XYZ file of C-alpha atoms in Angstrom:
691
model
C 105.989 29.694 201.324
C 102.685 31.348 202.150
C 100.583 30.922 199.042
C 98.986 27.508 199.532
C 98.124 25.149 202.354
C 96.248 21.886 202.263
C 93.548 20.934 204.691
C 91.663 17.788 205.506
C 88.293 16.931 206.961
C 88.346 15.605 210.500
C 85.308 13.399 209.968
C 83.554 14.789 213.020
C 79.911 14.172 213.817
C 77.347 16.952 214.038
C 77.618 16.923 217.857
C 81.380 17.281 217.940
C 81.476 19.739 215.042
C 81.224 22.861 217.176
C 84.035 21.632 219.384
C 86.218 21.177 216.287
C 85.280 24.550 214.890
C 86.263 26.289 218.098
C 89.918 25.762 217.230
C 89.421 28.074 214.278
C 88.801 31.612 215.464
C 86.324 33.168 213.048
C 85.383 36.660 214.244
C 81.961 37.720 213.058
C 83.470 40.873 211.607
C 85.846 38.822 209.462
C 83.252 36.736 207.595
C 80.478 37.681 205.271
C 76.954 37.002 206.511
C 75.912 33.740 204.867
C 72.706 31.827 205.362
C 72.610 28.455 203.605
C 76.282 28.603 202.615
C 78.379 26.002 204.404
C 82.050 25.709 203.678
C 83.746 22.316 204.021
C 86.575 24.179 205.711
C 84.299 25.170 208.601
C 84.459 21.592 209.905
C 88.253 21.337 209.871
C 89.717 19.520 212.821
C 93.384 20.425 212.347
C 95.349 23.250 210.881
C 96.230 22.847 207.220
C 99.565 22.120 205.623
C 101.560 24.537 203.512
C 103.838 23.865 200.544
C 107.558 23.437 201.026
C 108.107 24.814 197.552
C 105.934 25.765 194.616
C 106.511 22.213 193.458
C 104.891 20.958 190.317
C 107.189 18.225 189.148
C 105.984 16.193 186.215
C 107.802 12.973 185.468
C 107.386 11.117 182.213
C 106.830 7.919 184.135
C 107.345 6.406 187.531
C 110.439 4.166 187.450
C 108.823 2.015 190.145
C 105.895 1.136 187.903
C 107.067 -2.182 186.591
C 105.328 -5.414 185.820
C 105.113 -7.077 189.219
C 103.556 -10.271 188.037
C 103.836 -12.564 185.067
C 100.692 -14.209 183.794
C 100.427 -17.364 181.721
C 97.477 -16.159 179.698
C 95.554 -12.978 178.849
C 91.759 -13.320 178.675
C 89.792 -10.395 177.249
C 86.051 -10.019 177.781
C 84.148 -7.844 175.328
C 81.109 -7.040 177.453
C 78.746 -5.610 174.861
C 75.290 -4.070 175.036
C 73.729 -6.628 172.701
C 76.318 -9.428 172.608
C 79.428 -10.460 174.531
C 82.312 -12.850 174.223
C 85.846 -13.610 175.290
C 89.145 -14.431 173.627
C 92.552 -15.356 174.989
C 96.208 -15.723 174.169
C 98.996 -17.523 176.003
C 101.820 -15.123 176.790
C 104.301 -17.643 175.317
C 102.369 -17.606 172.012
C 101.248 -13.986 171.663
C 100.716 -14.361 167.916
C 97.811 -16.809 168.488
C 94.495 -15.368 169.617
C 91.871 -17.985 170.447
C 88.209 -16.988 170.319
C 85.967 -18.854 172.747
C 84.154 -22.076 171.980
C 81.008 -21.886 169.903
C 77.966 -21.099 171.985
C 75.068 -23.458 172.377
C 71.992 -22.082 170.637
C 72.241 -19.291 168.152
C 69.979 -17.539 165.684
C 69.608 -17.964 161.935
C 71.586 -15.327 160.099
C 73.528 -14.256 163.191
C 77.091 -15.311 163.956
C 77.370 -17.131 167.268
C 80.984 -16.287 167.990
C 79.500 -14.059 170.659
C 76.474 -14.714 172.826
C 73.618 -12.283 173.615
C 74.208 -10.167 176.715
C 71.191 -11.683 178.438
C 70.977 -13.051 181.957
C 68.320 -15.061 183.778
C 67.825 -15.229 187.539
C 65.537 -17.680 189.291
C 62.475 -16.382 191.182
C 64.751 -16.563 194.278
C 67.140 -14.132 192.484
C 69.927 -16.669 192.071
C 71.972 -16.871 188.857
C 70.496 -19.396 186.425
C 71.987 -18.889 182.955
C 73.534 -16.417 180.523
C 73.386 -15.786 176.769
C 71.523 -18.111 174.413
C 70.913 -20.564 177.264
C 69.194 -17.837 179.323
C 67.103 -16.717 176.382
C 66.038 -20.220 175.324
C 65.135 -21.316 178.869
C 63.142 -18.132 179.459
C 61.370 -18.552 176.138
C 60.287 -22.124 177.024
C 58.784 -21.188 180.396
C 55.009 -21.134 180.793
C 53.913 -17.460 180.454
C 52.590 -17.362 184.038
C 55.784 -18.949 185.366
C 57.953 -16.605 183.267
C 56.561 -13.634 185.219
C 58.321 -14.919 188.356
C 61.770 -15.152 186.714
C 64.092 -12.169 186.309
C 65.291 -11.794 182.727
C 67.588 -8.899 181.778
C 69.005 -7.835 178.422
C 70.814 -4.788 176.983
C 71.469 -3.659 180.561
C 74.953 -2.306 179.903
C 73.475 0.984 178.643
C 72.312 1.745 182.189
C 75.928 2.555 183.104
C 76.075 5.139 180.326
C 72.676 6.733 180.921
C 72.677 6.920 184.747
C 73.952 10.332 185.820
C 74.342 9.496 189.509
C 75.648 5.936 189.262
C 76.376 4.298 192.625
C 76.995 0.812 193.966
C 73.241 0.697 194.730
C 71.955 1.555 191.241
C 69.098 -0.746 190.192
C 68.213 -2.488 186.927
C 64.685 -3.482 185.944
C 64.052 -7.053 184.735
C 61.561 -7.886 181.943
C 58.874 -8.601 184.573
C 59.300 -5.131 186.109
C 61.164 -6.297 189.229
C 64.231 -4.363 190.390
C 67.640 -5.902 191.011
C 71.029 -4.377 191.935
C 73.095 -3.559 188.839
C 76.356 -4.524 190.569
C 74.970 -7.993 191.265
C 73.983 -8.530 187.605
C 77.307 -7.328 186.183
C 79.197 -9.470 188.708
C 77.100 -12.559 187.788
C 77.821 -11.972 184.085
C 81.570 -11.552 184.609
C 81.660 -14.590 186.909
C 79.992 -16.605 184.145
C 82.721 -15.584 181.670
C 85.404 -16.309 184.237
C 84.104 -19.852 184.786
C 83.694 -20.502 181.043
C 87.197 -19.263 180.237
C 88.913 -21.132 183.110
C 87.102 -24.355 182.140
C 88.194 -23.995 178.511
C 91.792 -23.224 179.538
C 91.834 -26.190 181.940
C 90.532 -28.497 179.199
C 93.259 -27.274 176.856
C 96.020 -27.556 179.449
C 94.851 -30.958 180.706
C 95.082 -29.724 184.294
C 93.298 -27.234 186.543
C 93.953 -23.670 185.426
C 94.165 -21.177 188.304
C 92.634 -17.714 188.187
C 95.946 -16.289 189.453
C 97.549 -17.364 186.135
C 95.210 -15.072 184.170
C 95.440 -11.403 183.363
C 91.897 -10.200 182.666
C 90.999 -7.381 180.277
C 87.466 -5.946 180.193
C 86.486 -3.527 177.455
C 84.363 -0.403 178.056
C 83.368 2.503 175.787
C 85.871 5.379 175.862
C 83.013 7.879 176.236
C 81.865 6.321 179.494
C 82.273 8.608 182.462
C 84.717 7.621 185.207
C 82.054 6.214 187.598
C 80.914 3.697 184.960
C 84.495 2.532 184.316
C 85.047 2.121 188.043
C 81.718 0.291 188.386
C 82.954 -2.335 185.908
C 86.125 -2.829 187.988
C 84.076 -3.230 191.192
C 81.839 -5.802 189.478
C 84.968 -7.703 188.376
C 86.287 -7.716 191.954
C 82.936 -9.050 193.166
C 83.071 -11.736 190.453
C 86.514 -12.811 191.691
C 88.497 -11.913 188.544
C 90.914 -9.830 190.605
C 91.018 -8.017 193.950
C 91.849 -4.483 195.109
C 95.093 -5.906 196.580
C 96.014 -7.361 193.178
C 94.474 -4.655 190.999
C 97.000 -5.023 188.155
C 95.549 -8.455 187.354
C 92.631 -6.597 185.736
C 92.940 -4.011 182.973
C 89.985 -1.868 181.937
C 90.543 -1.289 178.205
C 88.841 1.383 176.124
C 87.024 -0.181 173.162
C 88.292 2.116 170.368
C 91.845 1.790 171.724
C 91.562 -1.995 171.564
C 90.267 -1.701 167.987
C 93.130 0.643 167.126
C 95.703 -1.837 168.411
C 94.225 -4.640 166.312
C 93.951 -2.474 163.175
C 97.723 -1.923 163.327
C 98.187 -5.598 162.526
C 95.770 -5.808 159.604
C 97.088 -7.314 156.384
C 95.482 -6.426 153.054
C 93.468 -9.652 152.876
C 91.980 -8.916 156.328
C 90.179 -5.702 155.409
C 87.792 -4.053 153.009
C 88.297 -0.490 151.831
C 85.141 1.562 151.230
C 86.571 4.941 150.311
C 86.964 6.378 146.861
C 90.620 7.172 147.550
C 92.117 3.875 146.376
C 91.386 0.266 145.506
C 92.496 -2.329 148.005
C 92.362 -6.094 147.855
C 90.505 -6.059 144.547
C 87.547 -4.049 145.867
C 87.448 -0.702 144.160
C 85.052 2.038 145.144
C 83.041 1.156 142.052
C 81.974 -2.093 143.700
C 78.954 -1.862 145.918
C 79.673 -1.949 149.600
C 77.428 -4.979 149.969
C 79.252 -7.002 147.306
C 82.682 -6.417 148.843
C 81.395 -7.253 152.260
C 79.623 -10.394 151.056
C 82.944 -11.723 149.705
C 84.633 -10.912 152.989
C 81.881 -12.650 154.949
C 82.254 -15.750 152.805
C 85.995 -15.760 153.568
C 85.177 -15.496 157.294
C 82.587 -18.268 157.090
C 85.140 -20.591 155.553
C 87.562 -19.863 158.367
C 84.978 -19.904 161.127
C 85.550 -23.498 162.121
C 89.009 -22.459 163.283
C 88.752 -20.264 166.346
C 92.438 -19.360 166.355
C 93.545 -16.147 164.695
C 97.185 -15.672 163.827
C 98.353 -12.141 164.454
C 101.696 -11.691 162.781
C 104.273 -9.799 164.765
C 104.552 -7.171 162.073
C 102.922 -3.890 161.211
C 100.222 -4.338 158.559
C 100.534 -2.858 155.057
C 98.041 -0.071 155.723
C 99.876 0.812 158.904
C 103.251 0.813 157.221
C 101.994 3.696 155.067
C 101.557 5.842 158.166
C 104.304 8.290 159.011
C 105.270 10.067 162.230
C 102.418 12.376 163.205
C 99.799 10.824 160.905
C 96.287 10.800 162.341
C 93.420 8.381 162.024
C 89.993 8.059 163.587
C 88.454 4.879 165.002
C 84.648 4.778 164.815
C 83.496 2.035 167.155
C 79.814 1.460 166.502
C 78.324 -1.100 168.845
C 74.904 -2.027 170.170
C 74.566 0.803 172.666
C 77.067 3.523 171.876
C 79.214 4.961 169.129
C 82.699 5.892 170.287
C 84.961 8.152 168.233
C 88.652 8.321 169.092
C 91.387 10.151 167.195
C 94.870 8.655 167.413
C 98.228 9.807 166.165
C 101.124 7.527 165.330
C 104.440 7.886 167.168
C 107.507 6.339 165.597
C 109.800 4.403 165.714
C 107.827 1.946 167.881
C 104.452 2.846 166.408
C 103.004 3.762 169.797
C 99.650 5.505 169.871
C 98.833 8.952 171.166
C 95.223 9.960 171.816
C 94.960 13.251 169.973
C 91.435 14.330 170.728
C 89.387 13.157 173.678
C 86.852 10.417 172.986
C 83.450 11.620 171.862
C 80.287 9.856 170.811
C 76.908 9.035 172.229
C 74.055 6.553 172.495
C 73.857 5.978 168.733
C 74.320 2.211 168.643
C 72.200 -0.351 166.827
C 69.765 -0.318 169.782
C 68.458 2.905 168.246
C 67.097 0.850 165.338
C 65.275 -1.412 167.846
C 63.737 1.651 169.519
C 62.516 2.901 166.130
C 60.899 -0.506 165.493
C 59.206 -0.310 168.889
C 57.947 3.184 168.040
C 56.571 1.820 164.756
C 54.725 -0.954 166.639
C 53.308 1.663 169.051
C 52.085 3.689 166.075
C 50.327 0.668 164.565
C 49.001 -1.096 167.668
C 48.985 1.669 170.298
C 51.499 2.499 172.999
C 49.146 1.233 175.723
C 48.969 -2.221 174.121
C 52.742 -2.526 173.553
C 53.487 -1.556 177.185
C 50.961 -4.121 178.473
C 52.203 -6.819 176.101
C 55.815 -6.355 177.300
C 54.692 -6.808 180.931
C 52.106 -9.589 180.426
C 53.996 -11.611 177.798
C 57.683 -10.777 178.407
C 58.999 -13.964 176.727
C 56.908 -13.344 173.596
C 58.243 -9.759 173.406
C 61.795 -11.188 173.477
C 60.796 -13.551 170.630
C 59.503 -10.661 168.561
C 62.739 -8.679 169.023
C 64.815 -11.766 168.068
C 62.777 -12.063 164.853
C 63.360 -8.365 164.180
C 67.127 -8.674 164.853
C 67.709 -11.255 162.116
C 65.687 -9.213 159.573
C 67.461 -6.040 160.646
C 70.737 -7.656 159.612
C 69.312 -8.314 156.131
C 68.676 -4.612 155.493
C 70.854 -3.250 152.683
C 70.900 -0.155 150.430
C 70.203 -2.141 147.257
C 67.566 -4.524 148.636
C 64.320 -4.675 146.631
C 62.252 -7.494 148.168
C 60.296 -7.032 151.425
C 61.448 -8.266 154.846
C 59.054 -10.504 156.763
C 58.947 -10.338 160.559
C 57.078 -13.153 162.267
C 54.651 -12.001 164.952
C 54.430 -14.470 167.869
C 51.027 -16.186 168.127
C 50.575 -14.734 171.637
C 50.970 -11.212 170.170
C 48.116 -11.818 167.692
C 46.003 -13.529 170.364
C 46.624 -10.946 173.107
C 45.956 -8.048 170.724
C 42.540 -9.484 169.818
C 41.655 -9.816 173.528
C 43.005 -6.332 174.315
C 41.396 -4.402 171.436
C 38.564 -6.681 170.319
C 39.737 -6.708 166.705
C 42.502 -8.307 164.647
C 46.113 -7.331 163.992
C 45.233 -7.124 160.285
C 42.499 -4.596 161.094
C 44.992 -2.514 163.108
C 47.426 -2.419 160.171
C 44.701 -1.290 157.760
C 43.564 1.468 160.139
C 47.047 2.699 161.066
C 47.889 4.291 157.697
C 51.522 3.281 158.203
C 53.065 3.125 154.746
C 55.198 0.235 153.553
C 54.112 -2.169 156.332
C 51.554 -4.798 155.334
C 50.073 -7.941 156.871
C 50.897 -11.312 155.391
C 48.426 -14.159 155.787
C 51.312 -16.303 157.097
C 51.238 -14.251 160.311
C 53.991 -11.824 159.408
C 54.595 -8.112 159.151
C 55.833 -7.417 155.619
C 58.131 -4.413 155.636
C 59.301 -2.815 152.415
C 63.053 -2.117 152.211
C 62.240 1.619 152.473
C 60.341 1.028 155.732
C 63.265 -0.934 157.199
C 65.794 1.656 156.015
C 63.709 4.384 157.655
C 64.222 2.643 161.034
C 68.003 2.982 160.588
C 67.919 6.617 159.482
C 67.770 8.513 162.832
C 70.643 6.488 164.333
C 72.837 6.661 161.218
C 72.110 10.394 160.819
C 73.283 10.945 164.424
C 76.538 9.070 163.739
C 77.232 11.004 160.510
C 76.414 14.333 162.166
C 78.733 13.528 165.063
C 81.516 12.597 162.646
C 80.981 15.819 160.678
C 81.364 17.814 163.907
C 84.538 15.881 164.716
C 86.031 16.554 161.274
C 85.510 20.305 161.862
C 88.065 20.226 164.696
C 91.509 21.506 163.644
C 93.215 18.438 165.209
C 91.091 16.112 163.093
C 91.012 17.876 159.737
C 93.954 15.956 158.247
C 92.914 12.419 159.178
C 94.402 9.799 156.854
C 92.252 6.767 157.703
C 88.868 6.064 159.223
C 88.558 2.587 160.734
C 84.946 1.471 161.083
C 84.648 -1.244 163.751
C 82.125 -2.777 166.182
C 79.069 -4.965 165.590
C 76.950 -2.198 164.010
C 79.740 -1.619 161.447
C 78.491 -4.808 159.752
C 75.354 -2.909 158.658
C 75.670 -2.103 154.917
C 73.417 0.952 155.437
C 75.909 2.446 157.914
C 78.852 1.546 155.682
C 77.249 3.274 152.706
C 76.410 6.401 154.737
C 79.996 6.713 156.037
C 81.377 6.088 152.538
C 79.116 8.737 150.988
C 79.925 11.352 153.656
C 83.665 10.845 154.140
C 84.995 8.705 151.262
C 86.584 11.756 149.645
C 88.178 12.996 152.894
C 90.054 9.904 154.046
C 90.431 6.188 153.408
C 87.692 4.147 155.080
C 88.764 0.703 156.255
C 86.643 -2.101 157.722
C 88.413 -5.112 159.265
C 86.886 -8.309 157.899
C 85.704 -9.898 161.117
C 84.551 -6.503 162.304
C 82.450 -7.756 165.237
C 85.520 -9.370 166.821
C 87.970 -6.502 166.217
C 87.655 -5.079 169.744
C 87.903 -8.504 171.357
C 91.108 -9.376 169.523
C 92.565 -5.906 170.117
C 91.815 -6.205 173.836
C 93.888 -9.405 173.990
C 96.806 -7.614 172.286
C 96.431 -4.729 174.759
C 96.592 -7.164 177.704
C 99.808 -8.624 176.283
C 101.366 -5.144 175.932
C 99.485 -2.447 177.910
C 102.224 0.135 177.226
C 101.283 0.402 173.542
C 99.041 3.400 174.317
C 101.525 6.065 175.340
C 99.482 9.266 175.620
C 95.843 9.790 176.566
C 93.675 12.843 177.152
C 92.499 13.376 180.709
C 88.688 13.250 180.727
C 88.489 15.357 183.911
C 90.220 18.121 185.838
C 91.726 16.788 189.091
C 92.920 18.663 192.148
C 92.871 18.912 195.932
C 91.266 21.329 198.370
C 93.722 23.864 199.787
C 93.945 27.062 201.825
C 95.391 30.153 200.137
C 96.394 33.384 201.812
C 93.296 35.598 201.652
C 93.612 38.469 199.161
C 91.110 41.315 199.637
C 89.175 41.974 196.433
C 90.324 38.727 194.810
C 88.732 36.148 197.081
C 85.019 35.973 198.002
C 84.346 37.304 201.543
C 82.415 34.145 202.515
C 85.622 32.118 202.004
C 87.543 34.108 204.627
C 88.837 32.146 207.616
C 91.116 33.565 210.335
C 93.468 31.352 212.327
C 96.090 32.649 214.762
C 95.892 36.067 213.129
C 96.427 34.659 209.605
C 93.712 35.317 207.045
C 93.021 32.275 204.834
C 90.837 31.743 201.786
C 89.199 28.330 202.156
C 88.016 25.766 199.610
C 90.535 26.661 196.901
C 90.767 24.017 194.155
C 94.495 23.340 193.624
C 94.715 21.822 190.149
C 96.910 18.809 189.395
C 95.791 18.272 185.801
C 93.204 19.826 183.460
C 90.437 18.176 181.475
C 91.554 17.342 177.927
C 95.237 17.730 178.844
C 97.621 15.221 177.224
C 98.889 12.715 179.774
C 101.669 10.188 179.228
C 101.184 6.644 180.483
C 102.355 6.504 184.092
C 102.888 10.280 184.269
C 103.216 11.604 187.808
C 102.328 15.010 189.166
C 104.020 15.657 192.535
C 103.490 18.360 195.150
C 105.277 18.792 198.471
C 103.616 20.169 201.628
C 104.414 20.600 205.294
C 101.989 20.586 208.243
C 101.367 24.127 209.467
C 101.055 22.771 212.999
C 104.078 20.595 214.021
C 102.013 18.571 216.511
C 99.554 17.455 213.847
C 99.228 13.648 213.880
C 96.902 12.931 210.956
C 96.489 14.616 207.601
C 93.458 13.987 205.442
C 93.851 15.080 201.827
C 90.663 15.247 199.808
C 90.811 14.847 196.024
C 88.244 16.468 193.747
C 87.329 16.241 190.058
C 85.353 18.303 187.584
C 84.428 18.073 183.908
C 85.245 21.793 183.602
C 88.741 23.127 183.161
C 88.010 26.486 184.762
C 87.589 25.554 188.445
C 88.416 27.946 191.304
C 86.830 26.408 194.387
C 85.848 22.932 195.498
C 82.348 24.335 196.094
C 81.932 25.280 192.387
C 79.054 23.555 190.551
C 80.017 20.134 189.172
C 83.032 19.645 191.469
C 82.886 16.210 193.099
C 84.954 14.640 195.832
C 86.462 11.439 194.464
C 89.210 10.371 196.855
C 90.643 10.706 200.339
C 94.221 10.165 201.491
C 94.496 9.747 205.266
C 98.140 9.833 206.368
C 99.280 8.985 209.890
C 102.111 11.373 210.853
C 103.162 9.745 214.118
C 106.945 9.331 213.956
C 108.703 6.039 214.605
C 110.512 5.860 217.946
C 114.046 7.150 217.803
C 113.452 8.909 214.505
C 114.272 12.594 214.514
C 111.408 14.356 212.785
C 112.556 17.568 211.084
C 110.851 20.800 212.034
C 109.668 21.307 208.478
C 108.228 17.944 207.669
C 107.724 17.096 203.977
C 104.499 15.460 202.839
C 104.727 14.519 199.180
C 101.479 14.062 197.259
C 101.581 12.236 193.931
C 98.910 11.555 191.347
C 99.613 9.019 188.615
C 97.729 9.551 185.366
C 97.602 8.114 181.897
C 96.133 4.731 182.706
C 92.417 3.995 182.442
C 92.412 4.293 186.234
C 94.098 6.976 188.350
C 96.018 6.446 191.577
C 97.007 8.927 194.293
C 99.695 8.581 196.969
C 100.817 10.638 199.962
C 104.239 10.020 201.508
C 105.626 11.301 204.811
C 109.285 11.752 203.818
C 110.493 11.689 207.466
C 109.079 8.238 208.276
C 108.677 6.854 204.710
C 105.084 6.063 205.630
C 102.821 6.204 202.630
C 99.177 5.771 201.824
C 97.642 5.003 198.413
C 94.141 5.349 197.086
C 92.386 4.724 193.801
C 90.176 7.593 192.692
C 86.645 6.608 193.744
C 83.607 7.977 191.906
C 80.998 5.633 193.360
C 81.235 6.021 197.122
C 81.315 9.794 197.611
């Protein structure tokens, strides 16, 4: 009974701290001389609690976790770095997935089943428009007026790249002004909410209520926990759900959503790139581009219909999988590439995450950055920076022109790609440098890029392909590393999904590197794979049965002090008992397999019977090997404050049981503390943004 005790912070101010500390007798002789070191335990207001038993009960699932609410429809939002969209399915017709209405606007050569992830705020910082509408309005503004408006694009990457993400993290608009990230994400989600509810109401012929909708928002699996939580907070602010009705919103991991959709694929809905077999008439002898062109034509013909039928069967490819078979999903989007390894579990065909999600910022944005670097090389970094600030709308125009040519890049292309330079670029450059764009190109010695008298940059196919190379090389290298892992060596399939998977250059690189190791499959409408899979996930969230925990979780406890084992500065003496403070008591380790709904329970008792409040602090770390809550990288991420005052007339046992439970396996984690004597309980979601 004497090995562990839990403690809580009393939340005292600096003035009252000494008064609190006086209840802990810490003789000078009993503690090591420390200067800057400050233990959280030094500010304890109450004695800790000790375990009733060395309890570590793991349940497969909590029987109380049942579907509380029935929803009429599931709406999934694929919130992408470069483009976004939504799709939905009525729970009474789960085999029909409806993709949203066609968007107003659109670009030549680019499908408009999604809309650009662009948002425009008025000079007063009020929401104005989203997507093509935002881009077109911004583009039509007078250049001087445009400087007053706040235009943001590709802002999702900020959640991946910000190490210390908080609710106050800022984004920078095209005109250089700062705006709160939470506000922008909430505006974007609110826009999708209004669009979807309007479309549903039009279909139903009567007002559709938000309470009838289960929302699913997709995020990259490699995102850290704060970013996933940030998306949930933005959704609450947008009114999709509320903390009191949290189950109305599911945060889905993008490769998982893709995995769920790929299970349903029929032969005519996919292209196989690998040299392992011929599928659907496309053998490996065909060029990647030719097979994909046929598939695109098939999609174009069916594009007028926005309803996809998903048969309630396992697809032919999937039916070849046996118990224990492994496959990897490579989700290549605008901002990130996400790699997830799944294993099939029969008889239901549930999925088990076999190896924790890996990846990095190797999305198609990397190609845009390379183009920007090329422009800096030709015209000078100082000019490009000034042009972006002084002519923000023209810079957007230039990147739109590049985007459509980027999509025309292919391994077997022979003719050059022409990128139109906006007139204001040519004009501003002449004013800035005193000579022409043509002169700059001649002087730059950049191979394969020429000036066309029609006002265009003429890029040879080799020059365009060179812009793709660093990003594609990073993806291939990351996949090679993944295939070295013992868990991944016997992968049967590789599913290539996400918007960047449409790029023939990426397809060819993956085929060349891994076509002899496994079968490489691309769903036909590859840009919508995640969206459709997210709808299926919302209809049946239990399809993912086992995940890997991205972090180590535990609570701060007191252990009996052991001379020689524990650091002297952790020694604390109370009522003659020598305690080691700040011990990290582990609930679950990073990369440990966790079943959906799995509970880890511990039982404790207050060391001091008169204690009225217990505060349990929860900590997380990316490392598995954690000893103390003061170790580097350990972060506080939750607090359970439990009121222990007994109800009148209730006999409180001398050894009072406080049960602490953590529920894992979902994309979010919940913690609960229960006072067994009074049945009082307190719940908390793990919070990475407010600590």
